[in-house]
Coordinates of C-alpha atoms in Angstrom, one line a residue:
Chain I
M1 CA -62.9 -55.7 45.5
T2 CA -64.1 -59.0 47.2
A3 CA -61.6 -61.3 48.9
T4 CA -61.9 -63.8 45.9
D5 CA -61.3 -61.1 43.4
E6 CA -58.3 -59.9 45.3
R7 CA -56.8 -63.4 45.4
S8 CA -57.3 -63.8 41.7
H9 CA -55.8 -60.4 41.1
H10 CA -52.7 -61.4 43.1
A11 CA -52.5 -64.5 41.1
H12 CA -52.6 -62.7 37.9
Q13 CA -50.1 -60.2 39.1
D14 CA -47.8 -63.1 40.0
E15 CA -48.2 -64.9 36.7
F16 CA -47.5 -61.6 34.8
Q17 CA -44.4 -60.9 36.8
A18 CA -43.2 -64.5 36.3
T19 CA -43.5 -64.1 32.5
I20 CA -41.6 -60.8 32.6
D21 CA -38.9 -62.3 35.0
A22 CA -38.4 -65.2 32.7
D23 CA -38.1 -62.7 29.7
Q24 CA -41.0 -64.2 27.9
R25 CA -43.8 -62.6 26.0
I26 CA -47.0 -61.2 27.2
E27 CA -49.8 -61.9 24.6
P28 CA -53.0 -60.0 24.0
R29 CA -55.3 -62.4 25.9
D30 CA -52.9 -62.6 28.9
W31 CA -53.8 -60.6 32.0
M32 CA -51.6 -57.4 32.4
P33 CA -51.5 -54.5 34.8
E34 CA -53.5 -51.5 33.5
A35 CA -50.5 -49.3 33.7
Y36 CA -48.5 -51.7 31.5
R37 CA -51.3 -51.6 28.9
K38 CA -51.4 -47.9 29.1
T39 CA -47.7 -47.5 28.7
L40 CA -47.7 -49.7 25.7
I41 CA -50.7 -48.0 24.0
R42 CA -49.0 -44.7 24.5
Q43 CA -45.6 -45.9 23.2
I44 CA -47.0 -47.9 20.2
A45 CA -49.4 -45.2 19.2
Q46 CA -46.6 -42.6 19.4
H47 CA -44.4 -44.9 17.3
A48 CA -47.3 -45.4 14.7
H49 CA -48.0 -41.7 14.5
S50 CA -44.2 -41.0 13.9
E51 CA -44.3 -43.3 11.0
I52 CA -47.3 -41.4 9.5
I53 CA -46.1 -37.9 10.2
G54 CA -42.6 -38.9 9.0
M55 CA -44.1 -39.5 5.5
Q56 CA -44.4 -35.7 5.2
P57 CA -40.9 -34.5 5.4
E58 CA -39.6 -37.1 3.0
G59 CA -42.7 -37.1 0.8
N60 CA -41.8 -33.4 0.3
W61 CA -39.0 -34.4 -2.1
I62 CA -40.7 -37.2 -4.1
S63 CA -41.9 -34.9 -6.9
R64 CA -38.4 -33.4 -7.2
A65 CA -36.1 -36.3 -6.8
P66 CA -33.2 -35.6 -9.1
S67 CA -33.1 -39.0 -10.8
L68 CA -35.7 -41.7 -11.5
R69 CA -33.8 -44.2 -9.5
R70 CA -33.8 -41.9 -6.5
K71 CA -37.5 -41.1 -7.0
A72 CA -38.3 -44.9 -7.0
I73 CA -36.3 -45.5 -3.9
L74 CA -37.9 -42.5 -2.0
L75 CA -41.4 -43.4 -3.1
A76 CA -40.8 -47.1 -1.9
K77 CA -39.4 -45.8 1.3
V78 CA -42.4 -43.5 2.1
Q79 CA -44.7 -46.4 1.1
D80 CA -42.9 -48.6 3.7
E81 CA -43.6 -46.0 6.3
A82 CA -47.2 -46.1 5.6
G83 CA -47.0 -49.9 6.0
H84 CA -45.2 -49.5 9.2
G85 CA -47.9 -47.3 10.5
M86 CA -50.4 -50.0 9.6
Y87 CA -48.6 -52.8 11.5
L88 CA -48.1 -50.6 14.5
Y89 CA -51.7 -49.4 14.7
A90 CA -52.7 -53.1 14.3
A91 CA -50.4 -53.9 17.3
A92 CA -52.0 -51.1 19.3
E93 CA -55.4 -52.5 18.4
T94 CA -54.6 -55.7 20.2
L95 CA -54.6 -53.7 23.4
G96 CA -58.2 -52.5 23.0
V97 CA -58.0 -49.2 21.1
D98 CA -58.7 -48.6 17.4
R99 CA -56.9 -46.7 14.7
E100 CA -59.6 -44.1 14.3
E101 CA -59.4 -43.3 18.0
L102 CA -55.6 -43.0 17.9
T103 CA -55.8 -40.8 14.8
E104 CA -58.1 -38.5 16.5
K105 CA -55.7 -38.2 19.4
L106 CA -52.9 -37.5 17.0
I107 CA -54.7 -34.7 15.1
S108 CA -55.9 -33.1 18.3
A109 CA -52.3 -33.2 19.7
K110 CA -53.3 -35.4 22.6
Q111 CA -50.6 -38.0 21.6
K112 CA -47.1 -37.2 20.4
Y113 CA -44.9 -38.4 17.6
S114 CA -41.1 -38.3 17.2
S115 CA -39.8 -34.8 17.8
I116 CA -37.5 -35.2 14.7
F117 CA -40.3 -34.8 12.2
N118 CA -41.0 -31.3 13.4
Y119 CA -37.9 -30.2 11.5
P120 CA -38.2 -29.1 7.8
T121 CA -36.5 -30.9 4.8
L122 CA -34.8 -28.1 3.0
T123 CA -32.7 -29.7 0.3
Y124 CA -32.4 -33.2 -1.4
A125 CA -29.4 -33.9 0.9
D126 CA -31.9 -34.0 3.8
V127 CA -33.4 -37.2 2.2
G128 CA -30.0 -38.9 2.5
V129 CA -29.3 -37.4 6.0
I130 CA -32.7 -38.5 7.3
G131 CA -31.9 -42.1 6.1
W132 CA -28.4 -42.0 7.6
L133 CA -28.9 -40.3 10.9
V134 CA -32.7 -40.3 11.7
D135 CA -33.2 -43.9 10.6
G136 CA -29.9 -44.8 12.2
A137 CA -31.1 -43.4 15.5
A138 CA -34.4 -45.0 15.1
I139 CA -32.8 -48.4 14.5
C140 CA -30.7 -47.9 17.8
N141 CA -34.0 -47.2 19.6
Q142 CA -36.0 -50.0 17.9
V143 CA -33.8 -53.0 17.5
P144 CA -34.0 -53.7 21.3
L145 CA -37.8 -53.5 20.9
C146 CA -37.7 -56.6 18.9
R147 CA -37.2 -58.3 22.3
C148 CA -39.9 -56.2 24.1
S149 CA -42.1 -58.1 26.4
Y150 CA -45.3 -57.4 24.5
G151 CA -45.5 -60.1 21.8
P152 CA -47.4 -58.2 19.0
Y153 CA -45.2 -55.1 19.3
A154 CA -42.1 -57.2 19.3
R155 CA -43.1 -59.0 16.2
A156 CA -44.1 -55.9 14.4
M157 CA -40.7 -54.5 15.2
V158 CA -38.8 -57.3 13.7
R159 CA -40.3 -56.5 10.3
I160 CA -40.0 -52.8 10.8
C161 CA -36.3 -52.9 11.8
K162 CA -35.4 -55.0 8.7
E163 CA -36.9 -52.3 6.5
E164 CA -35.4 -49.5 8.5
S165 CA -31.9 -50.7 8.3
F166 CA -32.5 -51.1 4.5
H167 CA -33.6 -47.5 4.4
Q168 CA -30.6 -46.4 6.4
R169 CA -28.3 -47.9 3.8
Q170 CA -30.1 -46.3 1.0
G171 CA -29.8 -42.9 2.7
Y172 CA -26.1 -43.5 3.3
E173 CA -25.6 -44.6 -0.3
L174 CA -27.2 -41.4 -1.5
L175 CA -24.9 -39.3 0.6
L176 CA -21.8 -41.3 -0.7
A177 CA -22.9 -40.5 -4.2
M178 CA -23.4 -36.8 -3.4
V179 CA -20.0 -36.4 -1.6
N180 CA -18.3 -37.9 -4.6
G181 CA -20.2 -35.6 -6.8
T182 CA -19.9 -31.8 -7.5
R183 CA -18.6 -29.3 -4.9
E184 CA -22.2 -28.0 -4.5
Q185 CA -23.4 -31.5 -3.8
K186 CA -20.8 -32.1 -1.1
A187 CA -21.6 -28.7 0.5
M188 CA -25.2 -29.6 0.4
V189 CA -24.5 -32.7 2.4
Q190 CA -22.4 -30.9 5.0
E191 CA -25.0 -28.2 5.5
S192 CA -27.7 -30.9 6.0
V193 CA -25.6 -32.8 8.6
N194 CA -25.1 -29.5 10.4
R195 CA -28.9 -29.1 10.7
W196 CA -29.8 -32.7 11.5
W197 CA -27.0 -33.8 13.9
W198 CA -28.3 -32.3 17.2
P199 CA -32.0 -33.1 16.5
S200 CA -30.9 -36.7 15.8
L201 CA -29.2 -36.9 19.2
M202 CA -32.4 -35.6 20.8
M203 CA -34.4 -38.5 19.4
F204 CA -33.1 -40.6 22.2
G205 CA -35.0 -38.5 24.6
P206 CA -33.9 -36.5 27.7
A207 CA -30.8 -37.4 29.7
D208 CA -31.4 -40.4 32.0
G209 CA -31.7 -38.1 35.1
D210 CA -34.7 -36.4 33.4
S211 CA -36.4 -39.5 32.0
P212 CA -39.0 -40.5 34.7
N213 CA -40.6 -43.4 32.7
T214 CA -37.4 -45.2 31.8
Q215 CA -37.1 -47.3 35.1
Q216 CA -40.6 -48.7 34.9
S217 CA -40.4 -49.4 31.3
M218 CA -37.1 -51.3 31.8
A219 CA -38.6 -53.2 34.8
W220 CA -41.4 -54.3 32.3
N221 CA -38.9 -55.3 29.5
I222 CA -40.5 -52.8 27.3
K223 CA -37.4 -50.8 27.1
R224 CA -33.9 -52.5 27.4
H225 CA -31.4 -49.6 27.5
T226 CA -31.4 -46.1 28.8
N227 CA -31.6 -43.0 26.7
D228 CA -28.0 -42.1 27.4
E229 CA -26.7 -45.6 26.6
L230 CA -28.4 -45.6 23.3
R231 CA -27.3 -42.1 22.5
Q232 CA -23.7 -43.0 23.3
R233 CA -23.8 -46.0 21.0
F234 CA -25.3 -44.0 18.2
V235 CA -22.5 -41.4 18.4
D236 CA -19.9 -44.2 18.5
M237 CA -21.3 -45.9 15.4
T238 CA -21.8 -42.7 13.5
V239 CA -18.4 -41.0 13.8
P240 CA -16.5 -43.5 11.7
Q241 CA -19.4 -43.4 9.0
A242 CA -19.0 -39.6 9.0
E243 CA -15.2 -40.0 8.3
V244 CA -16.0 -42.3 5.3
L245 CA -18.3 -39.6 4.0
G246 CA -15.7 -36.9 4.7
V247 CA -18.2 -34.8 6.6
T248 CA -17.7 -33.0 9.9
L249 CA -20.2 -33.6 12.8
P250 CA -20.9 -30.1 14.2
D251 CA -19.7 -30.7 17.7
P252 CA -16.5 -29.1 18.9
D253 CA -16.5 -31.3 22.0
L254 CA -16.6 -34.6 20.1
R255 CA -13.5 -36.6 20.6
W256 CA -12.4 -40.2 21.3
N257 CA -11.9 -41.0 24.9
E258 CA -9.3 -43.7 25.2
E259 CA -10.1 -44.5 28.9
R260 CA -13.8 -44.9 28.3
Q261 CA -13.3 -46.5 24.9
A262 CA -16.2 -44.3 23.7
H263 CA -16.6 -40.8 22.3
D264 CA -17.1 -37.8 24.5
F265 CA -19.6 -35.4 23.0
G266 CA -21.5 -32.2 23.7
E267 CA -24.8 -31.6 25.2
P268 CA -27.8 -31.1 22.9
D269 CA -29.8 -27.9 23.4
W270 CA -32.4 -29.3 25.7
S271 CA -34.4 -26.0 25.6
E272 CA -34.9 -26.5 21.8
F273 CA -35.9 -30.2 22.5
K274 CA -38.4 -29.0 25.0
A275 CA -39.8 -26.5 22.6
V276 CA -40.2 -29.1 19.9
I277 CA -41.9 -31.7 22.0
T278 CA -44.3 -29.0 23.5
G279 CA -45.5 -27.9 20.1
A280 CA -43.2 -25.0 19.3
G281 CA -40.7 -26.6 16.9
P282 CA -40.1 -25.3 13.5
A283 CA -42.7 -27.4 11.7
N284 CA -45.1 -28.7 14.4
A285 CA -48.1 -26.6 13.2
Q286 CA -47.5 -27.5 9.6
R287 CA -47.2 -31.3 10.2
L288 CA -50.4 -31.5 12.3
E289 CA -52.3 -29.3 10.0
H290 CA -51.3 -31.4 7.1
R291 CA -52.4 -34.6 8.8
R292 CA -55.7 -33.0 10.0
R293 CA -56.5 -31.8 6.5
A294 CA -55.7 -35.1 4.8
H295 CA -57.8 -37.0 7.5
E296 CA -60.8 -34.5 7.1
N297 CA -60.6 -34.6 3.2
G298 CA -60.9 -38.4 3.4
A299 CA -63.9 -38.4 5.6
W300 CA -66.5 -38.6 2.9
V301 CA -64.5 -41.6 1.3
R302 CA -64.4 -43.5 4.6
E303 CA -68.1 -42.9 5.0
A304 CA -68.8 -44.1 1.5
A305 CA -66.8 -47.3 2.1
Q306 CA -68.8 -48.0 5.2
A307 CA -72.1 -47.2 3.6
Y308 CA -71.3 -49.5 0.7
A309 CA -70.1 -52.4 3.1
D310 CA -73.4 -51.9 5.0
K311 CA -75.4 -52.3 1.8
Q312 CA -73.7 -55.5 0.9
V313 CA -74.5 -57.0 4.3
S314 CA -78.2 -56.0 4.2
A315 CA -78.6 -57.0 0.5
Chain K
M1 CA -25.9 -53.7 33.4
N2 CA -23.1 -55.5 31.6
D3 CA -25.7 -57.7 30.1
H4 CA -27.4 -54.7 28.7
V5 CA -24.3 -53.3 27.1
H6 CA -23.5 -56.7 25.6
D7 CA -27.1 -57.0 24.2
L8 CA -26.8 -53.5 22.8
D9 CA -23.6 -54.3 21.0
H10 CA -25.2 -57.4 19.5
D11 CA -28.4 -55.7 18.5
V12 CA -26.6 -52.8 16.9
T13 CA -24.1 -54.9 15.0
N14 CA -26.9 -56.8 13.4
A15 CA -28.8 -53.7 12.5
Y16 CA -26.0 -51.9 10.9
Q17 CA -24.2 -54.7 9.2
S18 CA -21.2 -52.4 8.6
L19 CA -22.8 -49.6 6.7
S20 CA -19.9 -48.5 4.5
E21 CA -19.4 -52.1 3.2
T22 CA -22.9 -52.4 1.9
T23 CA -23.1 -49.6 -0.7
A24 CA -22.9 -51.7 -3.8
H25 CA -25.8 -51.6 -6.1
D26 CA -26.3 -55.3 -6.0
D27 CA -29.1 -55.6 -3.5
P28 CA -32.4 -56.4 -5.3
R29 CA -34.3 -54.4 -2.8
W30 CA -32.6 -51.1 -3.4
A31 CA -35.7 -49.9 -5.2
F32 CA -38.1 -52.3 -3.6
G33 CA -41.5 -52.1 -5.1
T34 CA -40.3 -51.0 -8.6
G35 CA -40.1 -54.5 -9.7
F36 CA -37.4 -53.9 -12.2
E37 CA -34.6 -54.6 -9.7
D38 CA -32.6 -51.4 -9.2
G39 CA -34.9 -50.1 -11.9
L40 CA -33.4 -51.6 -14.9
S41 CA -31.8 -55.1 -14.6
L42 CA -34.7 -57.1 -15.8
G43 CA -34.7 -55.1 -19.0
E44 CA -31.0 -54.7 -19.4
A45 CA -30.8 -57.2 -22.3
E46 CA -33.9 -55.9 -23.9
I47 CA -33.0 -52.3 -23.5
S48 CA -29.9 -52.7 -25.7
A49 CA -31.4 -55.3 -28.1
P50 CA -31.1 -54.4 -31.8
V51 CA -34.0 -52.5 -33.4
P52 CA -36.2 -55.3 -35.1
D53 CA -35.9 -55.7 -38.8
G54 CA -37.9 -53.4 -40.9
V55 CA -38.5 -51.0 -38.0
D56 CA -37.7 -47.3 -38.1
A57 CA -35.5 -46.5 -35.1
A58 CA -37.0 -43.0 -34.8
D59 CA -40.5 -44.3 -34.7
L60 CA -39.5 -47.0 -32.1
A61 CA -37.9 -44.3 -29.9
A62 CA -40.9 -42.1 -30.2
Y63 CA -43.3 -44.9 -29.4
C64 CA -41.2 -46.0 -26.3
Q65 CA -41.4 -42.4 -25.3
M66 CA -45.2 -42.3 -25.6
L67 CA -45.7 -45.3 -23.5
G68 CA -42.9 -44.2 -21.1
D69 CA -44.1 -40.6 -20.7
D70 CA -47.7 -41.7 -20.0
A71 CA -46.4 -43.8 -17.2
L72 CA -43.9 -41.2 -15.9
I73 CA -46.2 -38.2 -15.9
Y74 CA -49.0 -40.0 -14.4
S75 CA -46.8 -41.6 -11.8
Q76 CA -45.7 -38.1 -10.9
R77 CA -49.3 -36.9 -10.4
L78 CA -50.3 -40.1 -8.4
S79 CA -47.4 -39.6 -6.0
E80 CA -48.9 -36.3 -5.0
W81 CA -51.3 -38.4 -3.0
V82 CA -48.4 -39.5 -0.6
A83 CA -49.4 -38.3 2.8
N84 CA -52.8 -37.1 1.6
A85 CA -54.8 -40.4 1.1
P86 CA -58.1 -40.9 2.9
E87 CA -56.8 -44.1 4.7
L88 CA -53.4 -45.8 5.2
E89 CA -54.4 -48.7 2.9
E90 CA -55.0 -46.2 0.1
E91 CA -51.6 -44.6 0.9
V92 CA -50.0 -48.0 0.3
A93 CA -52.1 -48.8 -2.8
L94 CA -51.7 -45.4 -4.6
A95 CA -47.9 -45.2 -3.9
N96 CA -47.6 -48.8 -5.1
T97 CA -49.4 -47.9 -8.3
A98 CA -47.1 -44.9 -8.8
L99 CA -44.1 -47.1 -8.2
D100 CA -45.3 -49.7 -10.8
L101 CA -45.7 -46.9 -13.4
L102 CA -42.5 -45.3 -12.6
G103 CA -40.8 -48.8 -13.1
Q104 CA -42.4 -49.1 -16.4
A105 CA -41.4 -45.5 -17.5
R106 CA -37.8 -46.2 -16.5
V107 CA -37.2 -49.1 -18.8
L108 CA -39.2 -47.6 -21.6
L109 CA -37.3 -44.3 -21.5
S110 CA -34.0 -46.3 -21.3
R111 CA -35.1 -48.1 -24.4
A112 CA -36.1 -44.9 -26.2
G113 CA -32.7 -43.4 -25.3
H114 CA -30.8 -46.5 -26.6
V115 CA -32.6 -46.8 -29.8
E116 CA -32.4 -43.1 -30.5
G117 CA -28.6 -43.4 -30.2
R118 CA -27.9 -39.9 -29.0
G119 CA -26.5 -40.9 -25.7
R120 CA -29.6 -40.0 -23.6
D121 CA -30.4 -42.2 -20.7
E122 CA -33.7 -42.4 -18.7
D123 CA -32.7 -39.4 -16.7
A124 CA -31.6 -37.2 -19.6
L125 CA -35.1 -37.9 -21.1
A126 CA -37.0 -37.3 -17.8
Y127 CA -35.1 -34.3 -16.7
L128 CA -33.8 -32.5 -19.7
R129 CA -36.5 -32.5 -22.3
D130 CA -38.8 -29.5 -22.5
Q131 CA -42.6 -29.6 -22.7
A132 CA -42.7 -30.1 -26.5
G133 CA -40.5 -33.1 -26.2
F134 CA -42.8 -35.1 -24.0
R135 CA -45.3 -37.3 -25.8
N136 CA -47.8 -38.2 -23.1
V137 CA -51.5 -38.0 -23.3
A138 CA -53.2 -35.1 -21.6
L139 CA -55.1 -37.3 -19.1
A140 CA -51.8 -38.1 -17.4
E141 CA -50.8 -34.6 -16.7
Q142 CA -54.0 -33.2 -15.2
S143 CA -54.1 -32.3 -11.6
D144 CA -56.9 -34.0 -9.7
E145 CA -56.4 -31.5 -6.9
L146 CA -56.4 -34.3 -4.4
D147 CA -60.0 -35.1 -5.0
F148 CA -60.4 -38.8 -4.5
G149 CA -63.3 -39.0 -6.8
R150 CA -61.2 -37.6 -9.6
C151 CA -58.3 -39.7 -8.6
I152 CA -60.4 -43.0 -8.9
A153 CA -62.0 -41.8 -12.1
R154 CA -58.7 -41.2 -13.8
L155 CA -57.2 -44.4 -12.5
L156 CA -60.1 -46.4 -13.8
I157 CA -59.9 -44.8 -17.2
F158 CA -56.1 -44.9 -17.5
S159 CA -55.7 -48.5 -16.2
T160 CA -58.6 -49.8 -18.4
W161 CA -57.0 -48.3 -21.4
R162 CA -53.4 -49.2 -20.7
L163 CA -54.2 -52.7 -19.7
A164 CA -56.0 -53.1 -23.1
L165 CA -52.9 -51.7 -24.8
L166 CA -50.4 -53.9 -22.9
H167 CA -52.4 -57.1 -23.5
R168 CA -52.0 -56.5 -27.2
L169 CA -48.3 -55.7 -26.8
L170 CA -47.4 -59.1 -25.2
G171 CA -46.4 -60.2 -28.7
S172 CA -44.7 -57.0 -29.8
A173 CA -41.7 -57.6 -32.2
D174 CA -39.8 -55.3 -29.9
P175 CA -38.4 -57.4 -27.0
L176 CA -38.3 -54.5 -24.4
I177 CA -42.0 -53.6 -25.2
A178 CA -43.0 -57.2 -24.9
A179 CA -41.2 -57.6 -21.6
V180 CA -42.8 -54.4 -20.2
A181 CA -46.2 -55.7 -21.3
G182 CA -45.5 -59.0 -19.6
K183 CA -44.9 -57.4 -16.3
G184 CA -47.2 -54.6 -16.9
V185 CA -50.3 -56.6 -17.5
K186 CA -50.1 -58.0 -13.9
E187 CA -49.6 -54.6 -12.5
L188 CA -52.4 -52.9 -14.5
T189 CA -54.8 -55.7 -13.7
Y190 CA -54.3 -54.8 -10.1
H191 CA -54.7 -51.1 -10.8
R192 CA -57.8 -51.5 -12.7
D193 CA -59.3 -53.8 -10.1
Y194 CA -58.5 -51.3 -7.4
A195 CA -60.0 -48.4 -9.3
A196 CA -63.2 -50.4 -10.1
R197 CA -63.7 -51.5 -6.6
W198 CA -63.5 -47.9 -5.4
A199 CA -65.7 -46.6 -8.2
L200 CA -68.4 -49.2 -6.8
R201 CA -67.9 -48.0 -3.3
L202 CA -68.1 -44.3 -4.2
G203 CA -70.8 -44.6 -6.8
D204 CA -73.0 -46.8 -4.6
G205 CA -71.9 -45.4 -1.2
T206 CA -73.4 -42.2 0.1
D207 CA -75.2 -39.4 -1.9
E208 CA -72.1 -37.3 -1.5
S209 CA -69.8 -39.9 -2.7
H210 CA -72.1 -40.7 -5.7
R211 CA -72.0 -37.1 -6.6
R212 CA -68.3 -36.7 -6.3
M213 CA -67.4 -39.9 -8.2
Q214 CA -69.7 -38.8 -11.0
A215 CA -68.1 -35.3 -11.0
G216 CA -64.7 -37.1 -11.1
L217 CA -65.7 -38.9 -14.3
D218 CA -67.1 -35.7 -15.8
W219 CA -63.8 -34.0 -15.1
A220 CA -61.6 -36.7 -16.7
W221 CA -63.9 -37.5 -19.7
P222 CA -62.8 -34.7 -22.1
Y223 CA -59.3 -36.5 -22.2
V224 CA -60.7 -39.9 -23.1
E225 CA -60.9 -39.4 -26.8
E226 CA -57.3 -38.7 -27.2
L227 CA -56.4 -42.2 -25.7
F228 CA -57.8 -43.8 -29.0
R229 CA -56.4 -41.4 -31.6
T230 CA -53.7 -43.1 -33.7
S231 CA -50.4 -41.2 -34.3
D232 CA -48.3 -41.6 -37.5
E233 CA -45.6 -43.5 -35.7
E234 CA -48.0 -45.9 -34.2
R235 CA -49.6 -46.5 -37.6
R236 CA -46.3 -47.4 -39.1
L237 CA -45.2 -49.5 -36.1
V238 CA -48.5 -51.5 -36.2
A239 CA -47.5 -52.6 -39.7
A240 CA -44.0 -53.7 -38.4
G241 CA -45.6 -55.8 -35.5
V242 CA -44.2 -53.5 -32.8
A243 CA -47.1 -51.3 -31.7
V244 CA -50.8 -51.7 -31.2
D245 CA -53.3 -49.3 -32.8
P246 CA -55.0 -47.7 -29.8
A247 CA -58.2 -47.3 -31.7
E248 CA -58.5 -51.0 -31.6
T249 CA -58.8 -50.9 -27.8
R250 CA -61.8 -48.7 -27.8
A251 CA -64.4 -51.4 -27.8
E252 CA -62.8 -53.2 -24.8
F253 CA -62.5 -49.9 -22.9
D254 CA -66.2 -49.1 -23.6
A255 CA -67.3 -52.5 -22.5
V256 CA -65.4 -52.4 -19.3
L257 CA -66.4 -48.9 -18.4
A258 CA -70.1 -49.6 -19.2
Q259 CA -70.0 -52.6 -16.8
V260 CA -68.4 -50.7 -13.9
L261 CA -70.5 -47.6 -14.3
E262 CA -73.7 -49.6 -14.4
Q263 CA -72.9 -51.5 -11.3
A264 CA -71.7 -48.3 -9.5
T265 CA -75.0 -46.5 -10.5
L266 CA -73.0 -43.9 -12.5
V267 CA -73.5 -42.7 -16.0
R268 CA -71.2 -42.3 -18.9
P269 CA -70.4 -38.5 -19.1
A270 CA -71.9 -36.6 -22.0
V271 CA -69.2 -33.9 -22.3
A272 CA -67.3 -32.7 -25.3
P273 CA -63.8 -34.1 -25.9
A274 CA -60.8 -31.7 -25.6
G275 CA -59.9 -30.8 -29.1
T276 CA -56.6 -30.7 -30.9
I277 CA -54.5 -27.9 -32.4
G278 CA -54.2 -28.4 -36.1
G279 CA -54.7 -32.2 -35.4
R280 CA -51.9 -32.3 -32.9
S281 CA -52.1 -33.2 -29.2
G282 CA -50.0 -34.9 -26.6
R283 CA -48.4 -37.5 -28.9
Q284 CA -47.2 -34.7 -31.1
G285 CA -45.8 -32.8 -28.0
V286 CA -48.7 -30.3 -27.8
H287 CA -50.0 -30.3 -24.3
T288 CA -52.5 -28.7 -21.9
E289 CA -51.4 -25.8 -19.6
R290 CA -50.7 -28.3 -16.8
L291 CA -47.7 -30.1 -18.1
G292 CA -45.4 -27.0 -17.7
Y293 CA -46.0 -27.0 -13.9
V294 CA -45.5 -30.7 -13.6
L295 CA -42.1 -30.4 -15.4
A296 CA -41.0 -27.3 -13.6
E297 CA -41.3 -29.2 -10.3
M298 CA -40.1 -32.5 -11.4
Q299 CA -37.0 -31.3 -13.1
S300 CA -36.0 -28.5 -10.7
V301 CA -33.3 -30.1 -8.6
A302 CA -31.8 -32.1 -11.6
R303 CA -31.5 -28.9 -13.6
E304 CA -30.1 -26.8 -10.8
H305 CA -27.1 -29.2 -10.7
P306 CA -26.0 -29.8 -14.3
G307 CA -23.3 -32.6 -14.4
A308 CA -24.2 -34.0 -11.0
T309 CA -24.7 -37.6 -10.4
W310 CA -27.2 -38.8 -7.8

């Protein structure tokens, strides 16, 4: 690096830091540290992949939705997720990667997606519980991202969060209908909550002491709260909602702590979490195989679209 | 740190908007994308409108089932593409098409149930009828086996045909059918345009896509003739100003297909049409082997829980 380069590098660095310190937005044409760019690409891609993989567990019930109204709601929801994937890939593209490249990384397991989608959906109650707990946890994670320092990501998140909170309400409304229905329906809801509760808590990531990237992400205003802060908030919000539903959250240590003005709760099984994020969850192989197959089956279609477009240009 | 906690409270309060207070069915976005708000409100007045003068209620109920079942069963097939489409844009477009058709099916089946007067609603008709009670055409129930060439071929055929029907139903003497046509014409115009654009890309894309698009047409073509066969109910309802004679839409269908196929360098298949059984086919409840599987899957949860509300 020459002396001039070095001076300009420092000037860029100072300008970037000043923008961050003033809690303002970094835009695609602004200079940014390589590590900031890489962190964002990784996080936005992971988020986009989660939307796309998340279509599978919910899409699993579209054909069997037990009323036409529920079918329409679920189909619209899964369609929204494809839309979210599109905005997020577009946000990632402003950082100099393209969708095709990111898709290749997803199907070759070089980039991750949310651990939660490696669990199977086994009953129709899972559709409601995913809306309530999984979308609820996602909202806790994502609402602060609407103020993230990277402009395109923050703007994509505003739209996504609106739709996610709408999905969460739909999920909760399904559960309310079910717990007020037959005994079998109510039991189905409880059984589903039993399966999804701990995986939902794991969505916030490892405990703060085991989350090495958190401090840097917070310094860059990408992340605004620690994993444990968000997890606590999620539990505190969810407990009264569970009471309204009349379901029990499967944690014997869950109780109100008057002194902390917050709920105490048990520790998720971190060995299960570790297995799921390293590829050994209940449905990892199935999810990736499905995505890979769909992508490969579509290759001839994408090639045809390209060939047709090329002919129009040359004609 | 305190700032963080404060921000978090603020963020989360906004996002949740007190969940348990917002469970009423009055939000127009509950079934965002279906158009008919929460499914049915646009058609509420029309669904319960009196049967037009001089119209046989059983014929009208049957006709609403025909139009509704075509939309429902085809929507069910299209939604198999969810998480299987070649590109995200196609995920969105195909799901949207399935949603539009599902929206049409819901009001048409509601109208059928109302007119019939036996207390059946859209769900009783969708989930509790057996195969022989369904009146959809065979084209709707086939499995495209997630072959995009077949998918586009069927969508092109179905949307061209249904758009021609709905155009002519804008002036139907039945207010619900006229309302469905009013909304449906816009939807089907988009579906047909989408299918035609893909037929061009595939037909005039690569050698492989040309071959597969042509194979898709060959696959769907045996079920084309049925689309233009007039049932007795339709014949009587044409006279009463409620229905359109599907045979009348054949010329328009042929002209549109000829134009698209020519531009796409494809040829009109020369394959024999699927025959009838004693003159009966989908409109009379006589189906192909495929429908049984569609219904077994679609109805499974609903039938497992008799008396449940969802």
